[in-house]
Amino acid sequence: MDLPSQSFIELKDLQIAVRIGTYGPDDVVPDEHILDMTLTISSHLVMVPRDEMALVFDYDPLIRRIDTLARSPL
């Protein structure tokens, strides 16, 4: 199978708890931010040779890592 060199993973409306910016004592601080992101990734990491559940790309670890990064202090 001849694969394209790049594939794309799109995340839309991902709610993340992150504190972005500087807020004063009376400012409204958002509880979450909405993330829209497109990742370019090597095709061999996401394209599968057969339609089997064991081979499907699992977004959960990616979303957990984004959430961990968003919550970590600078």
PDB file of N, CA, C and O in Angstrom:
ATOM      1  N   MET A   1       0.847  -1.168   0.000  1.00  0.00           N
ATOM      2  CA  MET A   1       0.000   0.000   0.000  1.00  0.00           C
ATOM      3  C   MET A   1       0.902   1.243   0.000  1.00  0.00           C
ATOM      4  O   MET A   1       1.794   1.376   0.814  1.00  0.00           O
ATOM      5  N   ASP A   2       0.638   2.180  -0.903  1.00  0.00           N
ATOM      6  CA  ASP A   2       1.407   3.407  -1.014  1.00  0.00           C
ATOM      7  C   ASP A   2       0.709   4.501  -0.214  1.00  0.00           C
ATOM      8  O   ASP A   2      -0.356   4.980  -0.585  1.00  0.00           O
ATOM      9  N   LEU A   3       1.300   4.898   0.917  1.00  0.00           N
ATOM     10  CA  LEU A   3       0.677   5.866   1.821  1.00  0.00           C
ATOM     11  C   LEU A   3       1.179   7.274   1.531  1.00  0.00           C
ATOM     12  O   LEU A   3       2.323   7.460   1.142  1.00  0.00           O
ATOM     13  N   PRO A   4       0.332   8.271   1.758  1.00  0.00           N
ATOM     14  CA  PRO A   4       0.829   9.644   1.691  1.00  0.00           C
ATOM     15  C   PRO A   4       1.860   9.862   2.800  1.00  0.00           C
ATOM     16  O   PRO A   4       1.848   9.170   3.811  1.00  0.00           O
ATOM     17  N   SER A   5       2.746  10.826   2.628  1.00  0.00           N
ATOM     18  CA  SER A   5       3.803  11.025   3.621  1.00  0.00           C
ATOM     19  C   SER A   5       3.293  11.646   4.914  1.00  0.00           C
ATOM     20  O   SER A   5       3.908  11.492   5.954  1.00  0.00           O
ATOM     21  N   GLN A   6       2.163  12.368   4.851  1.00  0.00           N
ATOM     22  CA  GLN A   6       1.624  12.998   6.043  1.00  0.00           C
ATOM     23  C   GLN A   6       0.129  12.742   6.164  1.00  0.00           C
ATOM     24  O   GLN A   6      -0.580  12.643   5.173  1.00  0.00           O
ATOM     25  N   SER A   7      -0.307  12.640   7.392  1.00  0.00           N
ATOM     26  CA  SER A   7      -1.729  12.556   7.709  1.00  0.00           C
ATOM     27  C   SER A   7      -2.037  13.671   8.691  1.00  0.00           C
ATOM     28  O   SER A   7      -1.134  14.296   9.240  1.00  0.00           O
ATOM     29  N   PHE A   8      -3.305  13.887   8.945  1.00  0.00           N
ATOM     30  CA  PHE A   8      -3.712  14.959   9.837  1.00  0.00           C
ATOM     31  C   PHE A   8      -4.687  14.432  10.875  1.00  0.00           C
ATOM     32  O   PHE A   8      -5.551  13.619  10.561  1.00  0.00           O
ATOM     33  N   ILE A   9      -4.506  14.874  12.094  1.00  0.00           N
ATOM     34  CA  ILE A   9      -5.428  14.568  13.184  1.00  0.00           C
ATOM     35  C   ILE A   9      -6.039  15.894  13.589  1.00  0.00           C
ATOM     36  O   ILE A   9      -5.319  16.851  13.879  1.00  0.00           O
ATOM     37  N   GLU A  10      -7.350  15.949  13.587  1.00  0.00           N
ATOM     38  CA  GLU A  10      -8.043  17.175  13.941  1.00  0.00           C
ATOM     39  C   GLU A  10      -8.778  17.012  15.254  1.00  0.00           C
ATOM     40  O   GLU A  10      -9.526  16.057  15.435  1.00  0.00           O
ATOM     41  N   LEU A  11      -8.526  17.921  16.165  1.00  0.00           N
ATOM     42  CA  LEU A  11      -9.271  17.981  17.419  1.00  0.00           C
ATOM     43  C   LEU A  11     -10.074  19.273  17.390  1.00  0.00           C
ATOM     44  O   LEU A  11      -9.517  20.337  17.152  1.00  0.00           O
ATOM     45  N   LYS A  12     -11.363  19.172  17.618  1.00  0.00           N
ATOM     46  CA  LYS A  12     -12.218  20.362  17.605  1.00  0.00           C
ATOM     47  C   LYS A  12     -13.034  20.410  18.880  1.00  0.00           C
ATOM     48  O   LYS A  12     -13.517  19.386  19.353  1.00  0.00           O
ATOM     49  N   ASP A  13     -13.157  21.607  19.422  1.00  0.00           N
ATOM     50  CA  ASP A  13     -13.965  21.854  20.616  1.00  0.00           C
ATOM     51  C   ASP A  13     -13.514  21.030  21.817  1.00  0.00           C
ATOM     52  O   ASP A  13     -14.331  20.606  22.628  1.00  0.00           O
ATOM     53  N   LEU A  14     -12.200  20.812  21.932  1.00  0.00           N
ATOM     54  CA  LEU A  14     -11.660  20.098  23.087  1.00  0.00           C
ATOM     55  C   LEU A  14     -11.603  21.065  24.267  1.00  0.00           C
ATOM     56  O   LEU A  14     -10.952  22.107  24.196  1.00  0.00           O
ATOM     57  N   GLN A  15     -12.317  20.750  25.325  1.00  0.00           N
ATOM     58  CA  GLN A  15     -12.359  21.615  26.501  1.00  0.00           C
ATOM     59  C   GLN A  15     -11.193  21.263  27.416  1.00  0.00           C
ATOM     60  O   GLN A  15     -11.051  20.114  27.823  1.00  0.00           O
ATOM     61  N   ILE A  16     -10.348  22.265  27.692  1.00  0.00           N
ATOM     62  CA  ILE A  16      -9.209  22.038  28.566  1.00  0.00           C
ATOM     63  C   ILE A  16      -9.227  23.059  29.699  1.00  0.00           C
ATOM     64  O   ILE A  16      -9.618  24.206  29.514  1.00  0.00           O
ATOM     65  N   ALA A  17      -8.834  22.596  30.868  1.00  0.00           N
ATOM     66  CA  ALA A  17      -8.741  23.471  32.043  1.00  0.00           C
ATOM     67  C   ALA A  17      -7.332  24.036  32.079  1.00  0.00           C
ATOM     68  O   ALA A  17      -6.383  23.331  32.395  1.00  0.00           O
ATOM     69  N   VAL A  18      -7.203  25.294  31.705  1.00  0.00           N
ATOM     70  CA  VAL A  18      -5.895  25.922  31.656  1.00  0.00           C
ATOM     71  C   VAL A  18      -6.058  27.387  32.058  1.00  0.00           C
ATOM     72  O   VAL A  18      -7.075  28.004  31.784  1.00  0.00           O
ATOM     73  N   ARG A  19      -5.071  27.899  32.743  1.00  0.00           N
ATOM     74  CA  ARG A  19      -5.109  29.306  33.122  1.00  0.00           C
ATOM     75  C   ARG A  19      -4.160  30.056  32.196  1.00  0.00           C
ATOM     76  O   ARG A  19      -2.942  29.872  32.266  1.00  0.00           O
ATOM     77  N   ILE A  20      -4.734  30.834  31.316  1.00  0.00           N
ATOM     78  CA  ILE A  20      -3.959  31.601  30.345  1.00  0.00           C
ATOM     79  C   ILE A  20      -4.177  33.080  30.636  1.00  0.00           C
ATOM     80  O   ILE A  20      -5.313  33.530  30.745  1.00  0.00           O
ATOM     81  N   GLY A  21      -3.112  33.814  30.778  1.00  0.00           N
ATOM     82  CA  GLY A  21      -3.223  35.249  30.984  1.00  0.00           C
ATOM     83  C   GLY A  21      -3.056  35.635  32.444  1.00  0.00           C
ATOM     84  O   GLY A  21      -2.857  34.809  33.324  1.00  0.00           O
ATOM     85  N   THR A  22      -3.140  36.929  32.664  1.00  0.00           N
ATOM     86  CA  THR A  22      -3.038  37.494  34.001  1.00  0.00           C
ATOM     87  C   THR A  22      -4.365  38.136  34.344  1.00  0.00           C
ATOM     88  O   THR A  22      -4.903  38.908  33.551  1.00  0.00           O
ATOM     89  N   TYR A  23      -4.886  37.816  35.496  1.00  0.00           N
ATOM     90  CA  TYR A  23      -6.198  38.310  35.896  1.00  0.00           C
ATOM     91  C   TYR A  23      -6.089  39.107  37.188  1.00  0.00           C
ATOM     92  O   TYR A  23      -5.322  38.763  38.077  1.00  0.00           O
ATOM     93  N   GLY A  24      -6.882  40.161  37.252  1.00  0.00           N
ATOM     94  CA  GLY A  24      -6.963  40.959  38.459  1.00  0.00           C
ATOM     95  C   GLY A  24      -7.934  40.341  39.442  1.00  0.00           C
ATOM     96  O   GLY A  24      -8.638  39.374  39.124  1.00  0.00           O
ATOM     97  N   PRO A  25      -8.021  40.892  40.656  1.00  0.00           N
ATOM     98  CA  PRO A  25      -8.863  40.303  41.698  1.00  0.00           C
ATOM     99  C   PRO A  25     -10.350  40.253  41.354  1.00  0.00           C
ATOM    100  O   PRO A  25     -11.056  39.363  41.792  1.00  0.00           O
ATOM    101  N   ASP A  26     -10.856  41.189  40.546  1.00  0.00           N
ATOM    102  CA  ASP A  26     -12.276  41.201  40.199  1.00  0.00           C
ATOM    103  C   ASP A  26     -12.557  40.696  38.788  1.00  0.00           C
ATOM    104  O   ASP A  26     -13.699  40.764  38.324  1.00  0.00           O
ATOM    105  N   ASP A  27     -11.541  40.189  38.094  1.00  0.00           N
ATOM    106  CA  ASP A  27     -11.731  39.692  36.736  1.00  0.00           C
ATOM    107  C   ASP A  27     -12.444  38.343  36.737  1.00  0.00           C
ATOM    108  O   ASP A  27     -12.300  37.547  37.672  1.00  0.00           O
ATOM    109  N   VAL A  28     -13.184  38.101  35.686  1.00  0.00           N
ATOM    110  CA  VAL A  28     -13.821  36.796  35.485  1.00  0.00           C
ATOM    111  C   VAL A  28     -12.773  35.880  34.856  1.00  0.00           C
ATOM    112  O   VAL A  28     -12.221  36.179  33.800  1.00  0.00           O
ATOM    113  N   VAL A  29     -12.483  34.779  35.521  1.00  0.00           N
ATOM    114  CA  VAL A  29     -11.491  33.821  35.041  1.00  0.00           C
ATOM    115  C   VAL A  29     -12.236  32.632  34.444  1.00  0.00           C
ATOM    116  O   VAL A  29     -13.037  31.996  35.133  1.00  0.00           O
ATOM    117  N   PRO A  30     -12.004  32.317  33.174  1.00  0.00           N
ATOM    118  CA  PRO A  30     -12.718  31.192  32.562  1.00  0.00           C
ATOM    119  C   PRO A  30     -12.350  29.865  33.225  1.00  0.00           C
ATOM    120  O   PRO A  30     -11.208  29.649  33.626  1.00  0.00           O
ATOM    121  N   ASP A  31     -13.346  28.979  33.346  1.00  0.00           N
ATOM    122  CA  ASP A  31     -13.113  27.648  33.905  1.00  0.00           C
ATOM    123  C   ASP A  31     -12.376  26.748  32.923  1.00  0.00           C
ATOM    124  O   ASP A  31     -11.690  25.813  33.317  1.00  0.00           O
ATOM    125  N   GLU A  32     -12.576  27.010  31.638  1.00  0.00           N
ATOM    126  CA  GLU A  32     -11.953  26.167  30.620  1.00  0.00           C
ATOM    127  C   GLU A  32     -11.772  26.978  29.344  1.00  0.00           C
ATOM    128  O   GLU A  32     -12.363  28.041  29.171  1.00  0.00           O
ATOM    129  N   HIS A  33     -10.958  26.459  28.480  1.00  0.00           N
ATOM    130  CA  HIS A  33     -10.749  27.040  27.158  1.00  0.00           C
ATOM    131  C   HIS A  33     -11.082  25.960  26.132  1.00  0.00           C
ATOM    132  O   HIS A  33     -10.970  24.765  26.403  1.00  0.00           O
ATOM    133  N   ILE A  34     -11.475  26.399  24.968  1.00  0.00           N
ATOM    134  CA  ILE A  34     -11.806  25.483  23.879  1.00  0.00           C
ATOM    135  C   ILE A  34     -10.622  25.468  22.910  1.00  0.00           C
ATOM    136  O   ILE A  34     -10.172  26.517  22.454  1.00  0.00           O
ATOM    137  N   LEU A  35     -10.142  24.271  22.616  1.00  0.00           N
ATOM    138  CA  LEU A  35      -8.986  24.104  21.740  1.00  0.00           C
ATOM    139  C   LEU A  35      -9.418  23.470  20.428  1.00  0.00           C
ATOM    140  O   LEU A  35     -10.091  22.434  20.416  1.00  0.00           O
ATOM    141  N   ASP A  36      -9.055  24.114  19.326  1.00  0.00           N
ATOM    142  CA  ASP A  36      -9.163  23.530  17.992  1.00  0.00           C
ATOM    143  C   ASP A  36      -7.733  23.383  17.487  1.00  0.00           C
ATOM    144  O   ASP A  36      -6.970  24.348  17.510  1.00  0.00           O
ATOM    145  N   MET A  37      -7.370  22.189  17.067  1.00  0.00           N
ATOM    146  CA  MET A  37      -5.982  21.946  16.691  1.00  0.00           C
ATOM    147  C   MET A  37      -5.928  20.913  15.579  1.00  0.00           C
ATOM    148  O   MET A  37      -6.687  19.945  15.571  1.00  0.00           O
ATOM    149  N   THR A  38      -5.034  21.142  14.636  1.00  0.00           N
ATOM    150  CA  THR A  38      -4.761  20.166  13.592  1.00  0.00           C
ATOM    151  C   THR A  38      -3.300  19.770  13.712  1.00  0.00           C
ATOM    152  O   THR A  38      -2.415  20.622  13.681  1.00  0.00           O
ATOM    153  N   LEU A  39      -3.057  18.484  13.881  1.00  0.00           N
ATOM    154  CA  LEU A  39      -1.694  17.955  13.984  1.00  0.00           C
ATOM    155  C   LEU A  39      -1.309  17.297  12.668  1.00  0.00           C
ATOM    156  O   LEU A  39      -2.101  16.562  12.086  1.00  0.00           O
ATOM    157  N   THR A  40      -0.114  17.563  12.221  1.00  0.00           N
ATOM    158  CA  THR A  40       0.432  16.859  11.068  1.00  0.00           C
ATOM    159  C   THR A  40       1.287  15.734  11.623  1.00  0.00           C
ATOM    160  O   THR A  40       2.124  15.956  12.493  1.00  0.00           O
ATOM    161  N   ILE A  41       1.043  14.530  11.124  1.00  0.00           N
ATOM    162  CA  ILE A  41       1.720  13.365  11.691  1.00  0.00           C
ATOM    163  C   ILE A  41       2.092  12.411  10.561  1.00  0.00           C
ATOM    164  O   ILE A  41       1.425  12.370   9.524  1.00  0.00           O
ATOM    165  N   SER A  42       3.149  11.685  10.759  1.00  0.00           N
ATOM    166  CA  SER A  42       3.573  10.714   9.758  1.00  0.00           C
ATOM    167  C   SER A  42       2.464   9.694   9.513  1.00  0.00           C
ATOM    168  O   SER A  42       1.862   9.179  10.452  1.00  0.00           O
ATOM    169  N   SER A  43       2.193   9.409   8.267  1.00  0.00           N
ATOM    170  CA  SER A  43       1.101   8.495   7.915  1.00  0.00           C
ATOM    171  C   SER A  43       1.243   7.107   8.524  1.00  0.00           C
ATOM    172  O   SER A  43       0.253   6.482   8.886  1.00  0.00           O
ATOM    173  N   HIS A  44       2.462   6.632   8.664  1.00  0.00           N
ATOM    174  CA  HIS A  44       2.626   5.274   9.189  1.00  0.00           C
ATOM    175  C   HIS A  44       2.171   5.151  10.648  1.00  0.00           C
ATOM    176  O   HIS A  44       1.948   4.054  11.139  1.00  0.00           O
ATOM    177  N   LEU A  45       1.998   6.286  11.340  1.00  0.00           N
ATOM    178  CA  LEU A  45       1.525   6.242  12.722  1.00  0.00           C
ATOM    179  C   LEU A  45       0.008   6.196  12.837  1.00  0.00           C
ATOM    180  O   LEU A  45      -0.523   5.851  13.889  1.00  0.00           O
ATOM    181  N   VAL A  46      -0.687   6.563  11.776  1.00  0.00           N
ATOM    182  CA  VAL A  46      -2.158   6.606  11.851  1.00  0.00           C
ATOM    183  C   VAL A  46      -2.871   5.768  10.801  1.00  0.00           C
ATOM    184  O   VAL A  46      -4.020   5.395  10.990  1.00  0.00           O
ATOM    185  N   MET A  47      -2.230   5.494   9.697  1.00  0.00           N
ATOM    186  CA  MET A  47      -2.855   4.679   8.658  1.00  0.00           C
ATOM    187  C   MET A  47      -2.624   3.206   8.986  1.00  0.00           C
ATOM    188  O   MET A  47      -1.524   2.817   9.345  1.00  0.00           O
ATOM    189  N   VAL A  48      -3.669   2.418   8.879  1.00  0.00           N
ATOM    190  CA  VAL A  48      -3.565   1.009   9.245  1.00  0.00           C
ATOM    191  C   VAL A  48      -3.778   0.139   8.011  1.00  0.00           C
ATOM    192  O   VAL A  48      -4.553   0.477   7.125  1.00  0.00           O
ATOM    193  N   PRO A  49      -3.095  -1.001   7.959  1.00  0.00           N
ATOM    194  CA  PRO A  49      -3.199  -1.856   6.780  1.00  0.00           C
ATOM    195  C   PRO A  49      -4.512  -2.635   6.697  1.00  0.00           C
ATOM    196  O   PRO A  49      -4.932  -3.031   5.624  1.00  0.00           O
ATOM    197  N   ARG A  50      -5.159  -2.834   7.868  1.00  0.00           N
ATOM    198  CA  ARG A  50      -6.413  -3.594   7.909  1.00  0.00           C
ATOM    199  C   ARG A  50      -7.391  -2.874   8.832  1.00  0.00           C
ATOM    200  O   ARG A  50      -6.984  -2.173   9.754  1.00  0.00           O
ATOM    201  N   ASP A  51      -8.643  -3.085   8.606  1.00  0.00           N
ATOM    202  CA  ASP A  51      -9.686  -2.465   9.420  1.00  0.00           C
ATOM    203  C   ASP A  51      -9.944  -3.336  10.648  1.00  0.00           C
ATOM    204  O   ASP A  51     -10.842  -4.165  10.665  1.00  0.00           O
ATOM    205  N   GLU A  52      -9.100  -3.149  11.666  1.00  0.00           N
ATOM    206  CA  GLU A  52      -9.228  -3.900  12.909  1.00  0.00           C
ATOM    207  C   GLU A  52      -9.133  -2.925  14.084  1.00  0.00           C
ATOM    208  O   GLU A  52      -8.309  -2.017  14.082  1.00  0.00           O
ATOM    209  N   MET A  53      -9.958  -3.118  15.085  1.00  0.00           N
ATOM    210  CA  MET A  53      -9.987  -2.216  16.233  1.00  0.00           C
ATOM    211  C   MET A  53      -8.629  -2.113  16.929  1.00  0.00           C
ATOM    212  O   MET A  53      -8.250  -1.058  17.411  1.00  0.00           O
ATOM    213  N   ALA A  54      -7.884  -3.184  16.979  1.00  0.00           N
ATOM    214  CA  ALA A  54      -6.579  -3.168  17.649  1.00  0.00           C
ATOM    215  C   ALA A  54      -5.584  -2.245  16.936  1.00  0.00           C
ATOM    216  O   ALA A  54      -4.600  -1.816  17.529  1.00  0.00           O
ATOM    217  N   LEU A  55      -5.845  -1.914  15.679  1.00  0.00           N
ATOM    218  CA  LEU A  55      -4.927  -1.097  14.896  1.00  0.00           C
ATOM    219  C   LEU A  55      -5.353   0.372  14.798  1.00  0.00           C
ATOM    220  O   LEU A  55      -4.619   1.192  14.266  1.00  0.00           O
ATOM    221  N   VAL A  56      -6.524   0.692  15.306  1.00  0.00           N
ATOM    222  CA  VAL A  56      -7.061   2.049  15.181  1.00  0.00           C
ATOM    223  C   VAL A  56      -6.317   2.996  16.119  1.00  0.00           C
ATOM    224  O   VAL A  56      -6.007   2.653  17.253  1.00  0.00           O
ATOM    225  N   PHE A  57      -6.049   4.211  15.633  1.00  0.00           N
ATOM    226  CA  PHE A  57      -5.373   5.224  16.443  1.00  0.00           C
ATOM    227  C   PHE A  57      -6.265   5.598  17.619  1.00  0.00           C
ATOM    228  O   PHE A  57      -7.431   5.922  17.448  1.00  0.00           O
ATOM    229  N   ASP A  58      -5.708   5.572  18.821  1.00  0.00           N
ATOM    230  CA  ASP A  58      -6.452   5.888  20.047  1.00  0.00           C
ATOM    231  C   ASP A  58      -6.157   7.337  20.447  1.00  0.00           C
ATOM    232  O   ASP A  58      -5.027   7.680  20.784  1.00  0.00           O
ATOM    233  N   TYR A  59      -7.175   8.192  20.397  1.00  0.00           N
ATOM    234  CA  TYR A  59      -7.014   9.608  20.718  1.00  0.00           C
ATOM    235  C   TYR A  59      -6.909   9.859  22.225  1.00  0.00           C
ATOM    236  O   TYR A  59      -6.444  10.913  22.637  1.00  0.00           O
ATOM    237  N   ASP A  60      -7.355   8.946  23.051  1.00  0.00           N
ATOM    238  CA  ASP A  60      -7.395   9.178  24.497  1.00  0.00           C
ATOM    239  C   ASP A  60      -6.026   9.529  25.098  1.00  0.00           C
ATOM    240  O   ASP A  60      -5.929  10.487  25.866  1.00  0.00           O
ATOM    241  N   PRO A  61      -4.945   8.810  24.790  1.00  0.00           N
ATOM    242  CA  PRO A  61      -3.644   9.201  25.355  1.00  0.00           C
ATOM    243  C   PRO A  61      -3.207  10.593  24.888  1.00  0.00           C
ATOM    244  O   PRO A  61      -2.613  11.349  25.654  1.00  0.00           O
ATOM    245  N   LEU A  62      -3.512  10.946  23.654  1.00  0.00           N
ATOM    246  CA  LEU A  62      -3.176  12.268  23.141  1.00  0.00           C
ATOM    247  C   LEU A  62      -3.922  13.346  23.922  1.00  0.00           C
ATOM    248  O   LEU A  62      -3.329  14.344  24.351  1.00  0.00           O
ATOM    249  N   ILE A  63      -5.206  13.146  24.138  1.00  0.00           N
ATOM    250  CA  ILE A  63      -6.017  14.124  24.874  1.00  0.00           C
ATOM    251  C   ILE A  63      -5.558  14.219  26.331  1.00  0.00           C
ATOM    252  O   ILE A  63      -5.468  15.313  26.891  1.00  0.00           O
ATOM    253  N   ARG A  64      -5.216  13.087  26.949  1.00  0.00           N
ATOM    254  CA  ARG A  64      -4.705  13.115  28.334  1.00  0.00           C
ATOM    255  C   ARG A  64      -3.400  13.907  28.410  1.00  0.00           C
ATOM    256  O   ARG A  64      -3.179  14.668  29.344  1.00  0.00           O
ATOM    257  N   ARG A  65      -2.522  13.738  27.436  1.00  0.00           N
ATOM    258  CA  ARG A  65      -1.239  14.454  27.436  1.00  0.00           C
ATOM    259  C   ARG A  65      -1.454  15.954  27.251  1.00  0.00           C
ATOM    260  O   ARG A  65      -0.805  16.767  27.912  1.00  0.00           O
ATOM    261  N   ILE A  66      -2.366  16.335  26.366  1.00  0.00           N
ATOM    262  CA  ILE A  66      -2.681  17.757  26.177  1.00  0.00           C
ATOM    263  C   ILE A  66      -3.212  18.333  27.484  1.00  0.00           C
ATOM    264  O   ILE A  66      -2.823  19.425  27.907  1.00  0.00           O
ATOM    265  N   ASP A  67      -4.101  17.601  28.155  1.00  0.00           N
ATOM    266  CA  ASP A  67      -4.663  18.057  29.405  1.00  0.00           C
ATOM    267  C   ASP A  67      -3.565  18.204  30.478  1.00  0.00           C
ATOM    268  O   ASP A  67      -3.527  19.178  31.220  1.00  0.00           O
ATOM    269  N   THR A  68      -2.639  17.244  30.536  1.00  0.00           N
ATOM    270  CA  THR A  68      -1.528  17.305  31.495  1.00  0.00           C
ATOM    271  C   THR A  68      -0.664  18.541  31.234  1.00  0.00           C
ATOM    272  O   THR A  68      -0.292  19.256  32.160  1.00  0.00           O
ATOM    273  N   LEU A  69      -0.354  18.782  29.972  1.00  0.00           N
ATOM    274  CA  LEU A  69       0.444  19.951  29.617  1.00  0.00           C
ATOM    275  C   LEU A  69      -0.285  21.248  29.961  1.00  0.00           C
ATOM    276  O   LEU A  69       0.319  22.200  30.447  1.00  0.00           O
ATOM    277  N   ALA A  70      -1.582  21.275  29.734  1.00  0.00           N
ATOM    278  CA  ALA A  70      -2.364  22.481  30.019  1.00  0.00           C
ATOM    279  C   ALA A  70      -2.411  22.785  31.515  1.00  0.00           C
ATOM    280  O   ALA A  70      -2.427  23.943  31.920  1.00  0.00           O
ATOM    281  N   ARG A  71      -2.412  21.750  32.347  1.00  0.00           N
ATOM    282  CA  ARG A  71      -2.501  21.933  33.798  1.00  0.00           C
ATOM    283  C   ARG A  71      -1.147  22.165  34.475  1.00  0.00           C
ATOM    284  O   ARG A  71      -1.084  22.577  35.616  1.00  0.00           O
ATOM    285  N   SER A  72      -0.063  21.884  33.757  1.00  0.00           N
ATOM    286  CA  SER A  72       1.258  21.997  34.390  1.00  0.00           C
ATOM    287  C   SER A  72       1.661  23.466  34.529  1.00  0.00           C
ATOM    288  O   SER A  72       1.382  24.284  33.655  1.00  0.00           O
ATOM    289  N   PRO A  73       2.340  23.796  35.634  1.00  0.00           N
ATOM    290  CA  PRO A  73       2.808  25.178  35.816  1.00  0.00           C
ATOM    291  C   PRO A  73       3.918  25.490  34.821  1.00  0.00           C
ATOM    292  O   PRO A  73       4.644  24.598  34.380  1.00  0.00           O
ATOM    293  N   LEU A  74       4.050  26.751  34.519  1.00  0.00           N
ATOM    294  CA  LEU A  74       5.093  27.164  33.573  1.00  0.00           C
ATOM    295  C   LEU A  74       6.438  27.008  34.135  1.00  0.00           C
ATOM    296  O   LEU A  74       7.117  26.833  34.820  1.00  0.00           O
TER     297      LEU A  74
END
